[in-house]
Coordinates of C-alpha atoms (C1' of nucleotides) in Angstrom, one line a residue:
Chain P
X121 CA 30.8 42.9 11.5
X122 CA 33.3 42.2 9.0
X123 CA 35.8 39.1 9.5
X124 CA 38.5 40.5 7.9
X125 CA 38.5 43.1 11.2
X126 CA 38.5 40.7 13.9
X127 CA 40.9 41.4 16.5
X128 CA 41.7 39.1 19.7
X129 CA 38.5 40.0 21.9
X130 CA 36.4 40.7 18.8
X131 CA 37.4 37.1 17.2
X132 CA 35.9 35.9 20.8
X133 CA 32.5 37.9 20.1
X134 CA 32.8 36.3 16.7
X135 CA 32.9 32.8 18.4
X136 CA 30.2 33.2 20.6
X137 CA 28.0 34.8 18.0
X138 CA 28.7 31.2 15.5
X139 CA 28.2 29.1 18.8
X140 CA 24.8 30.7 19.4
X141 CA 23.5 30.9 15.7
X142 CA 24.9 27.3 15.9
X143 CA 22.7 26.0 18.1
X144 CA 19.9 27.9 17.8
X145 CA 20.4 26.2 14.2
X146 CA 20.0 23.2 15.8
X147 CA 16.7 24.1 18.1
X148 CA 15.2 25.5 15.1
X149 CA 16.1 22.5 13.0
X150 CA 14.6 20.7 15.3
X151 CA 11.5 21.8 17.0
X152 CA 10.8 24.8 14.6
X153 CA 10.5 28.7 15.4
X154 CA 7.5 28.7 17.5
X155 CA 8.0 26.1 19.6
X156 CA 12.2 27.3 20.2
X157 CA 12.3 29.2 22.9
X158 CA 15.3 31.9 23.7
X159 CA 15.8 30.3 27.3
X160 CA 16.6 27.0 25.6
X161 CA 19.3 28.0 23.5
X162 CA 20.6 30.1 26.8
X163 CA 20.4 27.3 28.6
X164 CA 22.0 25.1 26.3
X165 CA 25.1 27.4 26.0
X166 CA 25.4 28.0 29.8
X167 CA 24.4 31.9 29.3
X168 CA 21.8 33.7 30.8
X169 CA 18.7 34.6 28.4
X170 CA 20.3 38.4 28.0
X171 CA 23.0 37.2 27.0
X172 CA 21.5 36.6 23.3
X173 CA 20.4 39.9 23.4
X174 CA 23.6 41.3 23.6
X175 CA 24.0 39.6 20.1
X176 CA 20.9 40.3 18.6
X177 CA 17.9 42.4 18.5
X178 CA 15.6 39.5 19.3
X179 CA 14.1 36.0 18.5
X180 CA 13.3 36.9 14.8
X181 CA 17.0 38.2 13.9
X182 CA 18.3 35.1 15.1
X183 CA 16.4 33.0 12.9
X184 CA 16.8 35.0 10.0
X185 CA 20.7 34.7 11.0
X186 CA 20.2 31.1 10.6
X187 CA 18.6 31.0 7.7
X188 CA 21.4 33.5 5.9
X189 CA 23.5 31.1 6.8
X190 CA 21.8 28.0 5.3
X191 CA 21.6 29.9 2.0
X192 CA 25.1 31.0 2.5
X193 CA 25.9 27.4 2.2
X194 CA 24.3 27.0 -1.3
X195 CA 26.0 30.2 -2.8
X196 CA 28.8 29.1 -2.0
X197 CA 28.3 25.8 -3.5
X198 CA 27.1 27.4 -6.6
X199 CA 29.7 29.8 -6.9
X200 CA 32.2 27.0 -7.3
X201 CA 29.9 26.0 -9.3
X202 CA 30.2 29.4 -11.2
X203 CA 34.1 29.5 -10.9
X204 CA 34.7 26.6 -13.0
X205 CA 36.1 27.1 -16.5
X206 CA 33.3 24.4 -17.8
X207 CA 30.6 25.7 -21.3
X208 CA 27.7 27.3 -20.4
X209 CA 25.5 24.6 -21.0
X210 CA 27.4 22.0 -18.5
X211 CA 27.5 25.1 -16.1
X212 CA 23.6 25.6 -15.5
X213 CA 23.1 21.7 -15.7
X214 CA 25.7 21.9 -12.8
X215 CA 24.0 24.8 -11.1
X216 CA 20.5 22.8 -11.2
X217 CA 21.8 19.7 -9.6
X218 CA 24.0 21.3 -7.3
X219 CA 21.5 23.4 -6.6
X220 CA 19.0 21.4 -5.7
X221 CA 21.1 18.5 -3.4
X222 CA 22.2 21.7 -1.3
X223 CA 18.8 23.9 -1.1
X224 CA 17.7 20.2 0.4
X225 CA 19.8 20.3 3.2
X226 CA 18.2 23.5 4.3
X227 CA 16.1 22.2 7.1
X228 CA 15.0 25.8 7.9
X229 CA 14.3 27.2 5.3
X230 CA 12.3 25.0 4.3
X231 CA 10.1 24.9 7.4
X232 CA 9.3 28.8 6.9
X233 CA 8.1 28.1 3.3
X234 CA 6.1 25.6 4.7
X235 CA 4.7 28.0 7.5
X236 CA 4.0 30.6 5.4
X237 CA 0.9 29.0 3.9
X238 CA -0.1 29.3 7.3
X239 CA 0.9 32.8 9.3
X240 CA 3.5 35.0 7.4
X241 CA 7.5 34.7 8.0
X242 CA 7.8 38.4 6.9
X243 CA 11.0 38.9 8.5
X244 CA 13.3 36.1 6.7
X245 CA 12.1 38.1 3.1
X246 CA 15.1 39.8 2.6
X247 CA 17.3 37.3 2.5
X248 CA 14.6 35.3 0.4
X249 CA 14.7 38.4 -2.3
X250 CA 18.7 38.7 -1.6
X251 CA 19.1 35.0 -2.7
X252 CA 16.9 35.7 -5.7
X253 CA 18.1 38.7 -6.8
X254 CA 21.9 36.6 -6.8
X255 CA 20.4 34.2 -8.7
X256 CA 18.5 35.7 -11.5
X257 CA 22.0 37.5 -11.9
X258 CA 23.9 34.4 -11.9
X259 CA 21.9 32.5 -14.3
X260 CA 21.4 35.8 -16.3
X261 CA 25.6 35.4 -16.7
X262 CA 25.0 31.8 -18.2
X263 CA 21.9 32.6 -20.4
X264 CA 24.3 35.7 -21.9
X265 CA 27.9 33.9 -22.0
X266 CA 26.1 31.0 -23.4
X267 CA 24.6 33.2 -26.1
X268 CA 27.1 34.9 -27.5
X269 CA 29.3 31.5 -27.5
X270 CA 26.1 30.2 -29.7
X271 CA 25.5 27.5 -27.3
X272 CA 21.6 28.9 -26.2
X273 CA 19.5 30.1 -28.8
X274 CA 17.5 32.6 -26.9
X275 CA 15.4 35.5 -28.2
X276 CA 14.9 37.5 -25.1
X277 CA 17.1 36.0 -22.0
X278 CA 15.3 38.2 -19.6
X279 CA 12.3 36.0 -19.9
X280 CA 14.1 32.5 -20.0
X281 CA 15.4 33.9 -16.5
X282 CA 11.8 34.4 -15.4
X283 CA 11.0 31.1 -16.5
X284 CA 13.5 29.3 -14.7
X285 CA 13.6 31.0 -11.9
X286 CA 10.0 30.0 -11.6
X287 CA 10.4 26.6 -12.5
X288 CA 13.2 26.7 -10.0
X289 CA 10.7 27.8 -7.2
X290 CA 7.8 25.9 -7.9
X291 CA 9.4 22.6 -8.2
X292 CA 11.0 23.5 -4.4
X293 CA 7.0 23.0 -3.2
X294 CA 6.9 19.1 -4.2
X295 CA 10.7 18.3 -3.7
X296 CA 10.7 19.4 -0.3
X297 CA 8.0 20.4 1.6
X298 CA 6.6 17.4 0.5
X299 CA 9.9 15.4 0.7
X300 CA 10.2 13.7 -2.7
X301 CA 13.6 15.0 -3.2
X302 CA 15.3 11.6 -3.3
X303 CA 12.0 10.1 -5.2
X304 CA 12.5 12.4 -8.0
X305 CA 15.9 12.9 -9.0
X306 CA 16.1 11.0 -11.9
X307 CA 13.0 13.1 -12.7
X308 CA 14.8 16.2 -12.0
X309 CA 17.5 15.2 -14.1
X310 CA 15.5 14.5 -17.2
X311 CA 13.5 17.5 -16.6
X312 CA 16.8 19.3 -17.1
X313 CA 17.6 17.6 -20.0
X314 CA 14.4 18.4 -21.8
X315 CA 14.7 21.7 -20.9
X316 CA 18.1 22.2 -21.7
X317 CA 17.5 20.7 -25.3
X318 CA 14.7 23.5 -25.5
X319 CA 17.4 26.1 -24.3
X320 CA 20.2 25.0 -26.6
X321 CA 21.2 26.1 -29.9
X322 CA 19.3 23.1 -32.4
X323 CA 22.4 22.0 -34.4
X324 CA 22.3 22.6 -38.2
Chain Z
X19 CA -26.9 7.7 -11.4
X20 CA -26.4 7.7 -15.2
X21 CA -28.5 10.9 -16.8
X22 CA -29.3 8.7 -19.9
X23 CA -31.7 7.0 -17.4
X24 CA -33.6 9.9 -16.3
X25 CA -37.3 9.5 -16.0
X26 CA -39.9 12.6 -15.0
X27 CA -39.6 12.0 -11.5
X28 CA -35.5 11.3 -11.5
X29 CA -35.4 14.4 -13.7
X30 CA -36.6 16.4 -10.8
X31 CA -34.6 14.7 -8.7
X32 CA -31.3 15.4 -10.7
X33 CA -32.1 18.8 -10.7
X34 CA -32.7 19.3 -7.0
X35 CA -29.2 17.7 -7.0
X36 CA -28.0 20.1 -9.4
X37 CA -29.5 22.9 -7.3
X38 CA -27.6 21.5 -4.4
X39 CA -24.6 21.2 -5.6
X40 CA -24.5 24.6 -7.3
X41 CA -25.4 26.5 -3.8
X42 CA -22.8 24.4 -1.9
X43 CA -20.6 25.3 -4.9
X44 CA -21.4 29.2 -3.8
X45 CA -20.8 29.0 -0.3
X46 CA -17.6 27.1 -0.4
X47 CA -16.2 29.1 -3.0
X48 CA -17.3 32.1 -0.7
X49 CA -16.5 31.0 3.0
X50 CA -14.6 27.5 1.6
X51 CA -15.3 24.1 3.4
X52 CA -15.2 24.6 6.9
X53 CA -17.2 27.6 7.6
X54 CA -19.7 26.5 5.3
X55 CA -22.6 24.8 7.5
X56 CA -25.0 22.2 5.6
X57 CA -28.0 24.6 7.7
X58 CA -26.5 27.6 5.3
X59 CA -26.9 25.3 1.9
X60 CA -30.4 24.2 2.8
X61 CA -31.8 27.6 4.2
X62 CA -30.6 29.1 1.1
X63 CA -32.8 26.2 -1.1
X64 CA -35.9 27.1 1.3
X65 CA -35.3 23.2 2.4
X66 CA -34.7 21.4 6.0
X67 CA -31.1 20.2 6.3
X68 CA -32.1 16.7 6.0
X69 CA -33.0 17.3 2.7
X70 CA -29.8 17.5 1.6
X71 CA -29.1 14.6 3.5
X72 CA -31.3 12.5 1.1
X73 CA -29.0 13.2 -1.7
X74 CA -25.9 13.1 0.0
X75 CA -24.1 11.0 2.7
X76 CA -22.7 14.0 3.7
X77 CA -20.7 17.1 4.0
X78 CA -17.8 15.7 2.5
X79 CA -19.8 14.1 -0.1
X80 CA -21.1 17.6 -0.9
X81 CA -17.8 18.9 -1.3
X82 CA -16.5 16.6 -3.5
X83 CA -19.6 16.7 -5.4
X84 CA -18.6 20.0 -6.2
X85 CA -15.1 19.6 -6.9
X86 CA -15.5 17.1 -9.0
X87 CA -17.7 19.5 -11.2
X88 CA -14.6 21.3 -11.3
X89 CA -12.4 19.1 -12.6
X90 CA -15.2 18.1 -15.3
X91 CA -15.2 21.6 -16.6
X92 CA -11.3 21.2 -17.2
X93 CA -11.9 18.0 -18.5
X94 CA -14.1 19.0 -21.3
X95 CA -12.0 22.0 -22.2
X96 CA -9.3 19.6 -22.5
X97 CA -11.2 17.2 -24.3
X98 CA -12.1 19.7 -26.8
X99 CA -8.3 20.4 -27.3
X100 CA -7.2 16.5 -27.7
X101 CA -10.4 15.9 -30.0
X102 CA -9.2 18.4 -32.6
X103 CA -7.4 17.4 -35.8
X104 CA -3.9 19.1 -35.0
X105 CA -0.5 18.0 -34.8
X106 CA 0.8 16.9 -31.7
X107 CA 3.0 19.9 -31.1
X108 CA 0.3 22.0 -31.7
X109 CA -2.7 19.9 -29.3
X110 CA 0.0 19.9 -26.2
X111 CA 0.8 23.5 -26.5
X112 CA -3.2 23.9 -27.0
X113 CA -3.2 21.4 -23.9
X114 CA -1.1 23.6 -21.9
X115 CA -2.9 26.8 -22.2
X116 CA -6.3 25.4 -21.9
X117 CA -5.5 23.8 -18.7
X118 CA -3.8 26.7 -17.1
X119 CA -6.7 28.3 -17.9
X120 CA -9.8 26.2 -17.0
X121 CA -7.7 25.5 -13.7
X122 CA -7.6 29.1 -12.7
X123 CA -11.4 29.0 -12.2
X124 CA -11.7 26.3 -9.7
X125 CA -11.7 28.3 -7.0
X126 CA -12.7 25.1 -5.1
X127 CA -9.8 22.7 -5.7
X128 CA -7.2 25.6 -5.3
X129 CA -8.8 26.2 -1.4
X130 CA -8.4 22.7 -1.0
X131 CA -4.6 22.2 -2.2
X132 CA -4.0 25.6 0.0
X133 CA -5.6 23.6 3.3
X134 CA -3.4 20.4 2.0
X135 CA -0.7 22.4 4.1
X136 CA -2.5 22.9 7.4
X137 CA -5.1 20.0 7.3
X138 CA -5.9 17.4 5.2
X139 CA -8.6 17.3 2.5
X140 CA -8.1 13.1 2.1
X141 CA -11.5 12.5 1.4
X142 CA -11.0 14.7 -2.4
X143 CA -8.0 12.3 -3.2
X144 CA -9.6 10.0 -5.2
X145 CA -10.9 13.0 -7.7
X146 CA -7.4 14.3 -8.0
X147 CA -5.9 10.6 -8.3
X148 CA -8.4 10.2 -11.2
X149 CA -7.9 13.4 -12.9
X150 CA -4.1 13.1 -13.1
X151 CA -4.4 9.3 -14.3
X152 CA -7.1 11.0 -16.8
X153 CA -4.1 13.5 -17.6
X154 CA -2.1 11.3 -17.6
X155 CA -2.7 9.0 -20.2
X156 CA -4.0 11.5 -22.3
X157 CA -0.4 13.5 -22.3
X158 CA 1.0 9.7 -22.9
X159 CA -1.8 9.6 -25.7
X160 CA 0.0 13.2 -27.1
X161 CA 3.2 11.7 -26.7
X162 CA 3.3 8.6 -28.4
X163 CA 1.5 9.9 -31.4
X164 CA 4.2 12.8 -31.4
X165 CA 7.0 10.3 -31.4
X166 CA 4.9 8.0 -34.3
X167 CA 5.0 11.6 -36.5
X168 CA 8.0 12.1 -35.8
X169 CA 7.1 15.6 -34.0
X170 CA 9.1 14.2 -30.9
X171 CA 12.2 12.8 -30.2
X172 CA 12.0 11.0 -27.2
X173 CA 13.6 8.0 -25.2
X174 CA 11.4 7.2 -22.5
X175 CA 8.1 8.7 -23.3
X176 CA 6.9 7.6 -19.4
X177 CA 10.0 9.8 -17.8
X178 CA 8.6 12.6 -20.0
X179 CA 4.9 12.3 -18.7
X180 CA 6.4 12.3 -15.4
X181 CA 8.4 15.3 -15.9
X182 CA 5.8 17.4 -17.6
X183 CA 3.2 16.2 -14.7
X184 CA 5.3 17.2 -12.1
X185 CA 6.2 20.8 -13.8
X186 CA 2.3 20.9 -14.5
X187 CA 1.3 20.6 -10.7
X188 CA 4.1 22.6 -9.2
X189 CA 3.6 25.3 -11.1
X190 CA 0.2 25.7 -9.9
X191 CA 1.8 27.2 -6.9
X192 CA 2.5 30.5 -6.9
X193 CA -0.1 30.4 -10.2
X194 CA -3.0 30.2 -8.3
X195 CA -2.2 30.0 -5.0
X196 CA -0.4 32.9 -5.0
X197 CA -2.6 34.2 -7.3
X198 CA 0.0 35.0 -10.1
X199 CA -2.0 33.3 -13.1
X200 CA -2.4 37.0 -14.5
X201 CA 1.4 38.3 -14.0
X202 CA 2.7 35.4 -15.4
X203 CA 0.5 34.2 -18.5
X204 CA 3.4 35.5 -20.3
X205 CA 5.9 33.1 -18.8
X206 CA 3.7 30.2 -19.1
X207 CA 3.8 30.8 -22.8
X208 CA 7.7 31.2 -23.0
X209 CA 8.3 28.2 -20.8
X210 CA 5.9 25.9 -22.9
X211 CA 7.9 27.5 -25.8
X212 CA 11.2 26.4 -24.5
X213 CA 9.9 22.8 -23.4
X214 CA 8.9 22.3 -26.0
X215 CA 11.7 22.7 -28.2
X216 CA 13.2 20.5 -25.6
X217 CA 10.7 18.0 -26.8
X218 CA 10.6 18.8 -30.8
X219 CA 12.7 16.5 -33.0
X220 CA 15.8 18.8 -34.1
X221 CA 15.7 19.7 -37.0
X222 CA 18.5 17.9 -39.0
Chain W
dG149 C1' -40.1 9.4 -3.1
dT150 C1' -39.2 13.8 -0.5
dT151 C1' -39.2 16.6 3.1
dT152 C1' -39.5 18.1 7.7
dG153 C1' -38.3 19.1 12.5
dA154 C1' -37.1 17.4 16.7
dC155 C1' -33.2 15.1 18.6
dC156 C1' -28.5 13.3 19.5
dT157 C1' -23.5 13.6 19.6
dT158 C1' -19.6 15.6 18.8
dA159 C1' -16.6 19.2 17.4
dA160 C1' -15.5 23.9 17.6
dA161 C1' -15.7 28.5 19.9
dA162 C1' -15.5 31.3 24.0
dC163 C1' -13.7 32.0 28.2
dC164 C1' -10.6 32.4 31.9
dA165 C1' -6.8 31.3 35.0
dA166 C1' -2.1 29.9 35.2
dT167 C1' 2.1 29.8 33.0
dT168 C1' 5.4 30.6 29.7
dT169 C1' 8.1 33.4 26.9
dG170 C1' 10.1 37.3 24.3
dG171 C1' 12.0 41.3 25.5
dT172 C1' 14.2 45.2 28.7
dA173 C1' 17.1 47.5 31.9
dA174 C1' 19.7 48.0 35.9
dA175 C1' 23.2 45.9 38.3
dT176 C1' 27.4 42.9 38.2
dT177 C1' 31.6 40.8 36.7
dG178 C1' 36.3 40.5 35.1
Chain J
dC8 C1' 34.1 48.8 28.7
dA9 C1' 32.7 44.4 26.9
dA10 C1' 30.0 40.8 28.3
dT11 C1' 26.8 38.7 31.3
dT12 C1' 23.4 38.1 34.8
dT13 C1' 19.3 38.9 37.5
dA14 C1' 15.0 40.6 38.3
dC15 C1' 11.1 42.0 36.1
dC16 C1' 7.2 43.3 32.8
dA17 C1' 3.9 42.8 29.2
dA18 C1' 2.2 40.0 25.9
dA19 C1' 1.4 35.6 24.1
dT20 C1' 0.6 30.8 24.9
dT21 C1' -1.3 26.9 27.3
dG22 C1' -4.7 24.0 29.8
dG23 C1' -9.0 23.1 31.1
dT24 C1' -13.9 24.1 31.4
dT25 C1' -18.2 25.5 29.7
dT26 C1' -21.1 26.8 26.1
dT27 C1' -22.5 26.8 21.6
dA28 C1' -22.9 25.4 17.1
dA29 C1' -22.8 22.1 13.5
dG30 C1' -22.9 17.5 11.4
dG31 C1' -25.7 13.8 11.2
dT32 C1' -29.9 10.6 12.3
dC33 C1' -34.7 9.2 12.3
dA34 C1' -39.6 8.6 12.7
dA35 C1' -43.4 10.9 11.1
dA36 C1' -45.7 13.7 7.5
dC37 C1' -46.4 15.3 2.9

DNA sequence: GTTTGACCTTAAAACCAATTTGGTAAATTG
DNA sequence: CAATTTACCAAATTGGTTTTAAGGTCAAAC
């Protein structure tokens, strides 16, 4: 389960778990959850159907596997993002922009926000609320570093979390689902602006 | 067509119309567009189907009958706001609230924007397109007289429209499609609160 | 000018058989 | 024993057909 615990024959088992998750990444990316089908991505790997099973519980595991690992991709490009020694105001401009060119790249994802206006993707919620949860915390950090240091002016950071973290979800609906992510950028980046000027400390 | 014009007998007729209109207005806010049947509507006004026929080309024509109605409610609560003698600060915070407000009733449009992800509802475009040109101009309107006064300070006062109508139509989202108008009224004020000091002139 | 009711056409629902697919477990391999 | 296969089941999906229902039309009637 843990990497750091890998020995010779569980680093194989590692392997094959990646090259599965890898192409059922692809299949997924592709033609969707439905319409994947667990014999495909046997076939496609030269294993027999049971094999996956030997791997994981079922269909739905694997996908949410998948899309863990899309979102791993963005934390890990926001907590670079994090890392760096920059002012809080520079570091949640960064965080927007970064975070929205690599939440873009999320094929996946996206599909099962799209599909749950439709039927009901249950089973990827935890690592929906996981991601949140990392978030609010994250930008939480900012909001409070960047008080103290009298960058933000903020009354009660709580709620300028809610607030962004809503405005971070909503405006996921029209940039991707709908595929105006490269239409909109300079909007996104003037929308940050504005919103930052609101958020920052008004100079005396 | 125009009411000013209304004679005895058009009178009538406008107000079989109006009949019409508000029963369809029932039934599709009840059962929404598809499982409404035009048999329902006219059994319901103790009419033959054709009836309605006579008034309108058709279903579609019904429907959009209806949600335009809609949209005219939050037109005149809007209207109301922008005729009033306030500041410009004040009439787009007053804009904000009104709208969030009058939007949450039309139960109508939001069933339509919800099937926008399985089907499309083309044939209500041309309402929309009309009401966000109407809103449009009208933010521009805000904008520019906020920038005159000195309320705003603001480069591009088109980039801004664009910004707040795109924050204005993703956020009705998880507002109303999701059903969160009531759990987040609060955050609807603090984010206008924060964009707009984004948009105020800083205080020197 | 309105309304009706019979009528047409097409789209949706209901049905059912055939097939596919997710999932399991015993057997097999190395 | 870890990893994989094969054979198999039950449930879901698909494809095609029939039936039904619903949108829309029109001549006649009020």
């Amino acid at each position: 389960m843990n990497p750091a615990f890998s020995e010779n024959s569980q680093s194989d088992q590692e392997s094959i778990r990646d090259k599965i998750v890898a192409t059922a990444d692809e299949f997924f990316a592709h033609y969707g959850f439905q319409k994947t089908t667990m014999d495909e991505i046997a076939r496609k790997l030269h294993k027999a159907k049971g094999a996956l099973y030997y791997y994981f519980k079922g269909k739905e595991e694997l996908y949410t596997e998948v899309i863990k690992r899309e979102i791993d991709t963005v934390r890990s490009a926001l907590n670079e993002v994090i890392r760096q020694d920059t002012d809080p105001v520079a570091k949640l401009e960064n965080y927007f922009t970064v975070r929205f060119k690599a939440l873009n790249q999320c094929v996946n994802y996206h599909e099962t926000m799209k599909a749950d206006f439709r039927e009901s993707y249950d089973f990827v919620n935890p690592v929906r609320e996981e991601f949140e949860q990392y978030e609010r915390q994250e930008i939480k950090n900012i909001l409070s570093t960047g008080k103290s240091s009298g960058h933000f002016s903020l009354s009660d950071i709580d709620t300028s979390v809610d607030v962004i973290m809503i405005l971070l979800n909503s405006i996921e609906v029209p940039l991707y689902l709908k595929g105006m992510y490269n239409k909109y950028q300079n909007i996104i980046f003037e929308m940050t602006t504005i919103l930052f000027d609101g958020l920052k400390k008004n100079k005396p």
